[in-house]
XYZ file of C-alpha atoms in Angstrom:
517
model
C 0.000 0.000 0.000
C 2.745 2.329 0.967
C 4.233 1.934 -3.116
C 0.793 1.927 -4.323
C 0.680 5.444 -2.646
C 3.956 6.581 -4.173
C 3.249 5.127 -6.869
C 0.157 6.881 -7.733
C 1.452 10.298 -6.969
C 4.989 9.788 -8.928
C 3.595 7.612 -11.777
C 2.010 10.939 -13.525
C 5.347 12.738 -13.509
C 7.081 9.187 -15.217
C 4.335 8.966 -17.790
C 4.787 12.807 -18.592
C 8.952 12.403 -19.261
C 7.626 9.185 -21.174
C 5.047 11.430 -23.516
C 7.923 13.690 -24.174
C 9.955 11.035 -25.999
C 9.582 9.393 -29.308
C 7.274 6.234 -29.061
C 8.921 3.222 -30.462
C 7.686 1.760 -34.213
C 5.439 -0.969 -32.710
C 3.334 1.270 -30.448
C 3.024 4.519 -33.044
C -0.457 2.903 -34.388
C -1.645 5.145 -37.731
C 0.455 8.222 -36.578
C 2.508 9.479 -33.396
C -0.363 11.702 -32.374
C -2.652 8.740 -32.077
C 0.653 6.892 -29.916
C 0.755 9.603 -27.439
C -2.974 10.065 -26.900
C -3.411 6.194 -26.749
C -0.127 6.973 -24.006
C -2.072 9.360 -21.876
C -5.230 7.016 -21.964
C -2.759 4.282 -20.759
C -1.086 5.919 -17.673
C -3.902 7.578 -16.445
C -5.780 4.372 -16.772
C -2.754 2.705 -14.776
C -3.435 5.509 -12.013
C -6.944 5.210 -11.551
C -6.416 1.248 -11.625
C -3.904 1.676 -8.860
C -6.206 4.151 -6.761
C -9.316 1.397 -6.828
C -7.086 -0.957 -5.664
C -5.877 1.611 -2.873
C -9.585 2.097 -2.148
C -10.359 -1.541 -2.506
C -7.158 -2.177 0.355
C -8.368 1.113 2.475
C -9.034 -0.394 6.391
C -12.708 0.594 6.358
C -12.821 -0.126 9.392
C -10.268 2.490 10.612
C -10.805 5.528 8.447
C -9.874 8.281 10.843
C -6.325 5.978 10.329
C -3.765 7.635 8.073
C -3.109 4.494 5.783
C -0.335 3.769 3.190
C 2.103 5.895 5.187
C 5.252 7.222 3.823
C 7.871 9.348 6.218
C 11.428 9.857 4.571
C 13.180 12.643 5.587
C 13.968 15.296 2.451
C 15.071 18.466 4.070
C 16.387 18.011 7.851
C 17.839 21.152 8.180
C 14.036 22.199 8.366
C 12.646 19.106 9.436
C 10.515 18.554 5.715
C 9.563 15.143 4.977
C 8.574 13.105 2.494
C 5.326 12.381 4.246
C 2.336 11.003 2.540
C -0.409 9.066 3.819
C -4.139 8.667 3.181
C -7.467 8.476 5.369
C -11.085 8.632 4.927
C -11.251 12.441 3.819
C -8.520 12.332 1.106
C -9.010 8.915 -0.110
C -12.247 10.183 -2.276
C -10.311 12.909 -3.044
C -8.198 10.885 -4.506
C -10.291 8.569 -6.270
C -12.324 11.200 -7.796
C -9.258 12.847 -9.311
C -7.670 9.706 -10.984
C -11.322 9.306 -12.394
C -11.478 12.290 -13.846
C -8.206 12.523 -15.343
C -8.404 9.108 -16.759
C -12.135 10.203 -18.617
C -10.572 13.502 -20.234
C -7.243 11.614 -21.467
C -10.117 9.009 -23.109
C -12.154 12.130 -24.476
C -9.027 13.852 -25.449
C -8.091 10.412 -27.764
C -11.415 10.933 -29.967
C -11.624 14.716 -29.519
C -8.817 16.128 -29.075
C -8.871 20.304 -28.624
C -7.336 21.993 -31.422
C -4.110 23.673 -30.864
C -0.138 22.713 -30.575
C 1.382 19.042 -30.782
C -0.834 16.151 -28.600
C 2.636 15.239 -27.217
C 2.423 18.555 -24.898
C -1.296 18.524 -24.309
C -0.772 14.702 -22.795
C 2.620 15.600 -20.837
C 0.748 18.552 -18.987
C -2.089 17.040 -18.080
C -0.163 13.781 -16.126
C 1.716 16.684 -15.189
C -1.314 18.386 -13.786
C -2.736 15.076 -12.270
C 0.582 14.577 -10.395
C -0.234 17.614 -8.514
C -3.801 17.185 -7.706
C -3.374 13.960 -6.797
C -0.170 14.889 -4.368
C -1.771 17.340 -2.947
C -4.447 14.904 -1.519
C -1.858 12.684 -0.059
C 0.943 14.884 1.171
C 1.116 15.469 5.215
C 4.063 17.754 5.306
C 2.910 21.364 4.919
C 5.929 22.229 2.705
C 5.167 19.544 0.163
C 1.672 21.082 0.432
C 2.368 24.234 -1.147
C 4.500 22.495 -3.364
C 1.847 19.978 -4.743
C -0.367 23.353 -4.582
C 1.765 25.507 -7.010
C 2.696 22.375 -9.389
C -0.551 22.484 -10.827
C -0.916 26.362 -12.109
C 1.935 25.895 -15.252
C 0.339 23.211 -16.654
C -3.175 24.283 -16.222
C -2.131 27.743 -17.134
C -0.670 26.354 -20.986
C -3.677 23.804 -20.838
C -5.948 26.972 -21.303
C -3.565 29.384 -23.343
C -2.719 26.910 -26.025
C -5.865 25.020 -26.300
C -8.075 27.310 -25.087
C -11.085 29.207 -26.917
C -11.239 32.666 -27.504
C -9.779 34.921 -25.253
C -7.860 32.117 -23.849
C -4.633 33.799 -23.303
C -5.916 36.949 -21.374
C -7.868 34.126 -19.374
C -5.229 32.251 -18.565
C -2.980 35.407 -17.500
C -5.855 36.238 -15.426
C -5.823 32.850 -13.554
C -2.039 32.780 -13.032
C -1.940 36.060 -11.531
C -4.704 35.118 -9.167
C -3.866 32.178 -7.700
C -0.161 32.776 -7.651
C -0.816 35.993 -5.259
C -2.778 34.082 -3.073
C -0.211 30.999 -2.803
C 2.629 34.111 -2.051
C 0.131 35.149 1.007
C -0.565 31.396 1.883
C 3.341 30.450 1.775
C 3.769 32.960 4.649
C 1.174 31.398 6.778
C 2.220 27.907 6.145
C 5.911 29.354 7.207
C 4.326 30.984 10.386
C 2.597 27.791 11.847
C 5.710 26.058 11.243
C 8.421 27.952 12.618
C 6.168 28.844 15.808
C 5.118 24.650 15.999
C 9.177 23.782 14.983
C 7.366 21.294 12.742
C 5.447 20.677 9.770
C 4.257 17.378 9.794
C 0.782 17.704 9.587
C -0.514 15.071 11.449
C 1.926 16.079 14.318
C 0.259 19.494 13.849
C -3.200 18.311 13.871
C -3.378 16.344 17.136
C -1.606 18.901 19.088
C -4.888 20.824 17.780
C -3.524 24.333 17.913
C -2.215 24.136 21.469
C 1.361 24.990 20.480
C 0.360 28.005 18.856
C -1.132 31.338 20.655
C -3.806 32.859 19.464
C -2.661 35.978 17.682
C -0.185 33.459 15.519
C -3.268 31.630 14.727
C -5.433 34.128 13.934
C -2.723 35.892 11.576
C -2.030 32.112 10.149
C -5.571 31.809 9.229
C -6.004 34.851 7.492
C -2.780 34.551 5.857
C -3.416 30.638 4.775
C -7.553 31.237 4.107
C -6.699 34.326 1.461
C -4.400 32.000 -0.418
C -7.398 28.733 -0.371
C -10.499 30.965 -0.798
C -8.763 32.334 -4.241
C -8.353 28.511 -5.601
C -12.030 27.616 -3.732
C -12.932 30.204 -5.293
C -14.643 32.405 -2.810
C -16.456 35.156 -3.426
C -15.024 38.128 -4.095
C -11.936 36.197 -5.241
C -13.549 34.651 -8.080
C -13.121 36.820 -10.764
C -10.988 34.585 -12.405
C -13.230 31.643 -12.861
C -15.367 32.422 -15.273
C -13.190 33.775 -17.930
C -10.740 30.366 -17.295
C -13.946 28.275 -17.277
C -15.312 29.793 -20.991
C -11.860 30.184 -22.521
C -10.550 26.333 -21.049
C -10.746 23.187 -23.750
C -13.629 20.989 -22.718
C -11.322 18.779 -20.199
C -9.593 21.646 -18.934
C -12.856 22.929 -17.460
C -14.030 19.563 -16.506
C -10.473 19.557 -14.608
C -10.724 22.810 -13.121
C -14.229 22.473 -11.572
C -13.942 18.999 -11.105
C -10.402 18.616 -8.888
C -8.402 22.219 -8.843
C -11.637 24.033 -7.148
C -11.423 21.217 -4.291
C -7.628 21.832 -3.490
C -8.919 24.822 -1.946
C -11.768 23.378 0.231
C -9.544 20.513 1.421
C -6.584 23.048 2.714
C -9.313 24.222 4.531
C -9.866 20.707 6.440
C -7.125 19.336 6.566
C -4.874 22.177 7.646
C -6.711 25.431 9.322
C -9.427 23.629 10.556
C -7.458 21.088 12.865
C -4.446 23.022 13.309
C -5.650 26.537 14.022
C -8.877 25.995 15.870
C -9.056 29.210 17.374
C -8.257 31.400 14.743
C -10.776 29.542 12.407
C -12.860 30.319 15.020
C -12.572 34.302 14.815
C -13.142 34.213 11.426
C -15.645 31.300 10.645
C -18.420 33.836 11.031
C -16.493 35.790 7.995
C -16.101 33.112 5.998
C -20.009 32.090 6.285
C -20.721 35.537 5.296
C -18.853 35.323 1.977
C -19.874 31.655 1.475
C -23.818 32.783 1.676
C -22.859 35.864 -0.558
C -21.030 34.165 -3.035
C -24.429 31.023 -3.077
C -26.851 34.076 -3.596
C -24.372 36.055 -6.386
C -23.783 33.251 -8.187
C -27.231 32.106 -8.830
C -28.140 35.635 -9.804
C -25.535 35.681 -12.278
C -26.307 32.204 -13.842
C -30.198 34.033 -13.790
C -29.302 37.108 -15.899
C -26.944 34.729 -18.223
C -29.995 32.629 -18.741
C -32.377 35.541 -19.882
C -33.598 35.117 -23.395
C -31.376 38.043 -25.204
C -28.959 38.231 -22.774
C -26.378 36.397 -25.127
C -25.102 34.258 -21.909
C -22.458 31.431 -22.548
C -23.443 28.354 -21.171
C -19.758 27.376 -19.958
C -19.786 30.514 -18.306
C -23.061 29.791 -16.876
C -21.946 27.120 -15.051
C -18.857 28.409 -13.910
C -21.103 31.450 -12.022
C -22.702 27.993 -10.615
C -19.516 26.367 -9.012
C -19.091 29.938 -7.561
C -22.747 28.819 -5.846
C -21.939 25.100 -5.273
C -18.619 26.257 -3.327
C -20.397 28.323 -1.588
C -22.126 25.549 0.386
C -18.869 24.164 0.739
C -17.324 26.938 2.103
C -20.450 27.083 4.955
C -20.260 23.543 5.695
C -16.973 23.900 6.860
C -17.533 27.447 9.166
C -20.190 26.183 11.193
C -17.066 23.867 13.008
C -19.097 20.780 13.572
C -18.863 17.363 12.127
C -22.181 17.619 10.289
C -21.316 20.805 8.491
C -17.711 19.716 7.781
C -18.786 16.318 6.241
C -21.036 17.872 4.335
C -18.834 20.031 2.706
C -16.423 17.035 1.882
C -19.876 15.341 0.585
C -20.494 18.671 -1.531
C -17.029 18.269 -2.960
C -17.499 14.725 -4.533
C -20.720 15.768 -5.668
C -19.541 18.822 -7.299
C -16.745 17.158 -9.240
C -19.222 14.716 -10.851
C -22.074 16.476 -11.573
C -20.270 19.682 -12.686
C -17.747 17.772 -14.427
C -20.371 16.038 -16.130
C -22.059 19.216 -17.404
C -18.706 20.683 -18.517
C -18.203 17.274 -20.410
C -21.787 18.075 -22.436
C -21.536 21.801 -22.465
C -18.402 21.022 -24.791
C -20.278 18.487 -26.968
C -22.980 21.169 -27.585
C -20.381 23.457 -28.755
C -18.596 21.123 -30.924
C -21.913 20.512 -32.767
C -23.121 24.033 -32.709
C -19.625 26.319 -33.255
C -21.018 27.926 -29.650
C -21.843 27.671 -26.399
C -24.022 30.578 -26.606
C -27.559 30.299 -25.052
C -29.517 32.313 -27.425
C -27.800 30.494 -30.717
C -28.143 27.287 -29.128
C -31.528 27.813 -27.979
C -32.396 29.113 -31.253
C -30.757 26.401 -33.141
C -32.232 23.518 -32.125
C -35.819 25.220 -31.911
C -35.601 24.975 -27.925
C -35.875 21.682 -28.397
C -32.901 19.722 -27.709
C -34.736 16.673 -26.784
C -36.237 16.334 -30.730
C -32.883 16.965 -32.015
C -30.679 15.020 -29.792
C -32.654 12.909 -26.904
C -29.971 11.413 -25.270
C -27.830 14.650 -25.487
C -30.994 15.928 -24.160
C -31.864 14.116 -21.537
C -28.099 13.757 -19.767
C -28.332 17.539 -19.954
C -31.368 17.506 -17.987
C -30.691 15.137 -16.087
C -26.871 16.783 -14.942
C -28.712 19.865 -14.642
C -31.183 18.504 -12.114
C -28.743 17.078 -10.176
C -27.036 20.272 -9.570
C -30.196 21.955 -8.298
C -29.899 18.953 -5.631
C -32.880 16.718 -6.314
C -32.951 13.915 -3.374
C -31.697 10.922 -4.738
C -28.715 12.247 -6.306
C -25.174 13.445 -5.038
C -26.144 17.278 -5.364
C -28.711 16.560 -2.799
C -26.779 15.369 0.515
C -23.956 17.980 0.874
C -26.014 20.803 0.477
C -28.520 19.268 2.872
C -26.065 18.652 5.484
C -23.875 21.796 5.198
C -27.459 23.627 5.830
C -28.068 21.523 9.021
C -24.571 22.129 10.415
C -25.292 25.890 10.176
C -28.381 25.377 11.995
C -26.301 23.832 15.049
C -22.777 25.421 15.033
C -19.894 24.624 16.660
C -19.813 25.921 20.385
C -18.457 29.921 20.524
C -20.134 30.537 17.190
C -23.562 32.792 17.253
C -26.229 31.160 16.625
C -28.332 33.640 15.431
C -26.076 34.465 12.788
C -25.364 31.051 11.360
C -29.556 30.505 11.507
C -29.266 33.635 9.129
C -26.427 32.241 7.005
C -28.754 28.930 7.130
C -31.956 30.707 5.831
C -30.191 33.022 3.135
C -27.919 29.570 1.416
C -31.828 28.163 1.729
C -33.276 30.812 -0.767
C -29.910 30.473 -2.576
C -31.098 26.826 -3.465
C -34.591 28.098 -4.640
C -32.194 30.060 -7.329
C -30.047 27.628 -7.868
C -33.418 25.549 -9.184
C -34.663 28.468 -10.967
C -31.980 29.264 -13.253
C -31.388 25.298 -13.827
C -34.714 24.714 -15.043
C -34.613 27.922 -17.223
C -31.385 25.865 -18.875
C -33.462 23.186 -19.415
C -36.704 24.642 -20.789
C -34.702 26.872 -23.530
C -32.231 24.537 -24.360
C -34.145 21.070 -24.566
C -37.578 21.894 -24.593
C -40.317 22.566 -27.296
C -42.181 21.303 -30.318
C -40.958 18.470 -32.662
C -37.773 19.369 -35.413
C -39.001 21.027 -38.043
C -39.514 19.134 -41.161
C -36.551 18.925 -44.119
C -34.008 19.891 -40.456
C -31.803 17.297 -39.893
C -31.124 15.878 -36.509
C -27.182 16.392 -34.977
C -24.809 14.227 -33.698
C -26.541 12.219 -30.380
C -24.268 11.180 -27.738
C -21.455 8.901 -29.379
C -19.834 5.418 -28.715
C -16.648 7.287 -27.023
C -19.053 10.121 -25.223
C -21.028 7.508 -23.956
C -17.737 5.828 -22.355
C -17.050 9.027 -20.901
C -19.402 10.158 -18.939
C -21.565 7.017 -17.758
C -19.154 6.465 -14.702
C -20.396 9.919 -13.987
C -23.814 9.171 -13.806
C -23.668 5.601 -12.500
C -21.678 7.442 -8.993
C -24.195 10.823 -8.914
C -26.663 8.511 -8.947
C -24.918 5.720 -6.664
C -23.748 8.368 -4.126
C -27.405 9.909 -3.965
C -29.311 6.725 -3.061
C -26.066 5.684 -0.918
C -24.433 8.813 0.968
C -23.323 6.345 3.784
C -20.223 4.844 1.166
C -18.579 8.444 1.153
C -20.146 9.737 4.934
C -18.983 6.219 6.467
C -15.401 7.157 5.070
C -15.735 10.950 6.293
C -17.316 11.161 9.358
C -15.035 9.133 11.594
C -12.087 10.930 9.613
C -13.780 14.420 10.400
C -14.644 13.830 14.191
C -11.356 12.498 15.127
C -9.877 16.197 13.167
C -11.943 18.385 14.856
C -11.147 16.491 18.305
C -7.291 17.134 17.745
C -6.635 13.743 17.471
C -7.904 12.127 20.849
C -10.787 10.337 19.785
């Protein structure tokens, strides 16, 4: 398990070097494009492989255990280690990451986004999954920030070279962002561990904050929450999202939402929540704020993108929506308790799917249309999607309904639950103000619905195709590949939360105890 681990993290970075070299004669198939796509569908296939079996080898039994443990000294001088390890909150985490990676490198081999030489394209994106996935399994805060930053570059020439319009004043725009916030985070990560005189994370965790006094926890969290609330994104930091989100290929978007966002979120568990208790606690009823503003602005957004006339880009709709979704998120994990927190790590899964999902069929739309625009594509297929394209059609709907959160899919439970933990929070935390936060992310879902269902009546809706119109392209053999894992776990999570809660909860209690439970 411990080389499984290893494995997984350093086996992106090996395929990458390996992409960059010339293939030999037996493997190049009809061209050397088609050898290093068929490359990047085979390591990232290899990766996801060896995170089921991870999962598959996991001690259920002991999830609040790190597992697969790694500790090799790098750096002594500063006592930074090689530490990685795994438990029931980042094991998901990781999963849903070597998922996601492995379905864009098999979309990428029938559809792959016009721009520069595949051979790049493939060696970024194992680059990029190398990060995500380290970043879920690192304990050392050091290697944190490393894993944190590794992922920016290749992201960064994922959306400049293959990118849309406007891609390269996107990606400048995302750079820019989210290195500022890392410089601001680096100095808080520095600050907890020069005042601990370590950064092993787990060491950090069940001493629970009682090393550190309050002011350097207090300055560590604002310091460390700045830099995670730009990647979350938070509102206002999230300026950069939507332009990366409309400009991004199809994958890089599905990437983006789908793992990058949740980088963010987990700092937030895994390192302020256990390690600065009391300074999380100062500003948790800050944080709740934003996280209810940015629920409430982002469905307002995704309502005046939706307006008939309003020319509103559908991948730019539903990047306004993730600014929503991580919203709930965000309040999950400021009410302090156990429900709220595994609801937020709940949210996270549910978000990568279902948003990934949409991202995945927002860029089939505009590969059959030329746009992504609401009014042409509503206009195009004569508002009705379903005549045109029913399968197209109904995955639409049905991805768009599970981001609303119907009950009995994976939208459902995290919102749910982050709701409920702001109804109870943690003790030193008003009450009366999370009940507010609680009622205003409530009306936030009634927009959230609204604006979801005005996607679906414009775009799929309405009479029969006209006659002499001919049908487009429904959902194809590789598609189909694609994105039915995505379905088969929004649905499997929604009618079983207790496979990723019975991972998370014991995890979650034993962080917010420090350790002693």
């Amino acid at each position: 398990m411990q080389f499984l681990l290893a494995f997984t993290v350093v086996g992106p970075l090996l395929g990458a070097a390996a992409a960059l070299l010339p293939a030999p004669p037996g493997l190049k198939g009809k061209s050397p494009d088609q050898a290093v796509l068929r490359h990047g569908v085979t390591v990232t296939g290899v990766i996801l492989l060896a995170a089921i079996v991870l999962a598959t080898g996991f001690d259920h039994d002991r999830p609040s255990r790190m597992q697969a443990t790694t500790d090799i000294s790098w750096i002594p001088a500063l006592d930074v280690r090689i530490h990685l390890g795994i438990d029931g909150i980042s094991l998901p985490l990781l999963v849903l990451t070597a998922l996601l990676t492995f379905l864009c490198a098999l979309y990428s081999y029938f559809k792959m986004p016009s721009g520069p030489s595949p051979r790049a394209f493939v060696a970024l994106l194992l680059v990029l999954e190398s990060g995500t996935l380290a970043t879920f399994a690192v304990l050392d805060l050091v290697l944190f920030f490393l894993a944190f930053e590794m992922v920016l570059i290749p992201m960064y020439f994922l959306i400049a070279r293959w990118g849309g319009e406007g891609r390269r004043a996107a990606a400048w725009k995302f750079i820019l962002y989210t290195l500022l916030g890392s410089v601001v985070m680096l100095l808080g990560l520095l600050l907890i561990g020069v005042q601990a005189g370590t950064f092993d994370m787990v060491a950090l965790a069940a001493d629970n904050g009682r090393g550190l006094s309050t002011t350097v926890q207090v300055t560590a969290v604002l310091a460390i929450g700045l830099g995670l609330a730009v990647k979350t994104p938070m509102w206002p930091l999230h300026s950069w999202l939507p332009d990366a989100h409309t400009a991004a290929p199809t994958v890089g978007s599905v990437l983006l939402a789908g793992v990058l966002l949740k980088m963010g979120t987990y700092g937030f568990v895994r390192i302020v929540l256990p390690i600065a208790p009391d300074g999380m606690r100062t500003f948790a009823p800050y944080l709740a704020a934003f996280a209810v503003a940015g629920i409430v602005y982002g469905s307002l957004a995704c309502l005046a993108l939706v307006r008939p006339g309003a020319k509103g880009d559908l991948k730019r709709l539903i990047a306004y929506s993730s600014v929503g979704h991580m919203g709930f998120v965000l309040l999950g994990i400021a009410t302090m308790t156990p429900t709220g927190v595994n609801g937020a790590l709940f949210a996270n899964i549910a978000h990568g799917l279902v948003t990934g999902l949409l991202f995945f069929l927002v860029g089939a739309l505009k590969d059959r249309y030329g746009t992504a625009d609401l009014d042409t594509l509503a206009g195009a297929t004569g508002a009705a999607l379903y005549g045109r394209a029913p399968r197209l059609g109904a995955l639409l709907a049905f991805a768009a309904v599970a981001s609303l959160g119907l009950p009995g899919l994976a939208g459902f439970w995290g919102e749910m639950l982050a709701l409920f933990g702001a109804f109870e929070p943690a003790e030193g935390l008003s009450r009366p103000a999370f009940l507010t936060f609680m009622a205003i992310g409530a009306f936030g879902t009634l927009l959230t619905a609204a604006y979801l269902l005005l996607v679906i009546r414009r775009v799929c809706m309405g009479g029969p195709r006209p006659a002499g119109e001919t049908a487009i392209a429904d959902v194809q053999g590789y598609e189909f590949a694609a994105w039915t894992p995505l379905v088969a776990l929004t649905v499997l999570a929604g009618l079983w939360p207790a496979v990723l809660l019975g991972l998370t909860d014991p995890a979650v209690q034993q962080l917010l105890a420090g350790g002693t439970r």
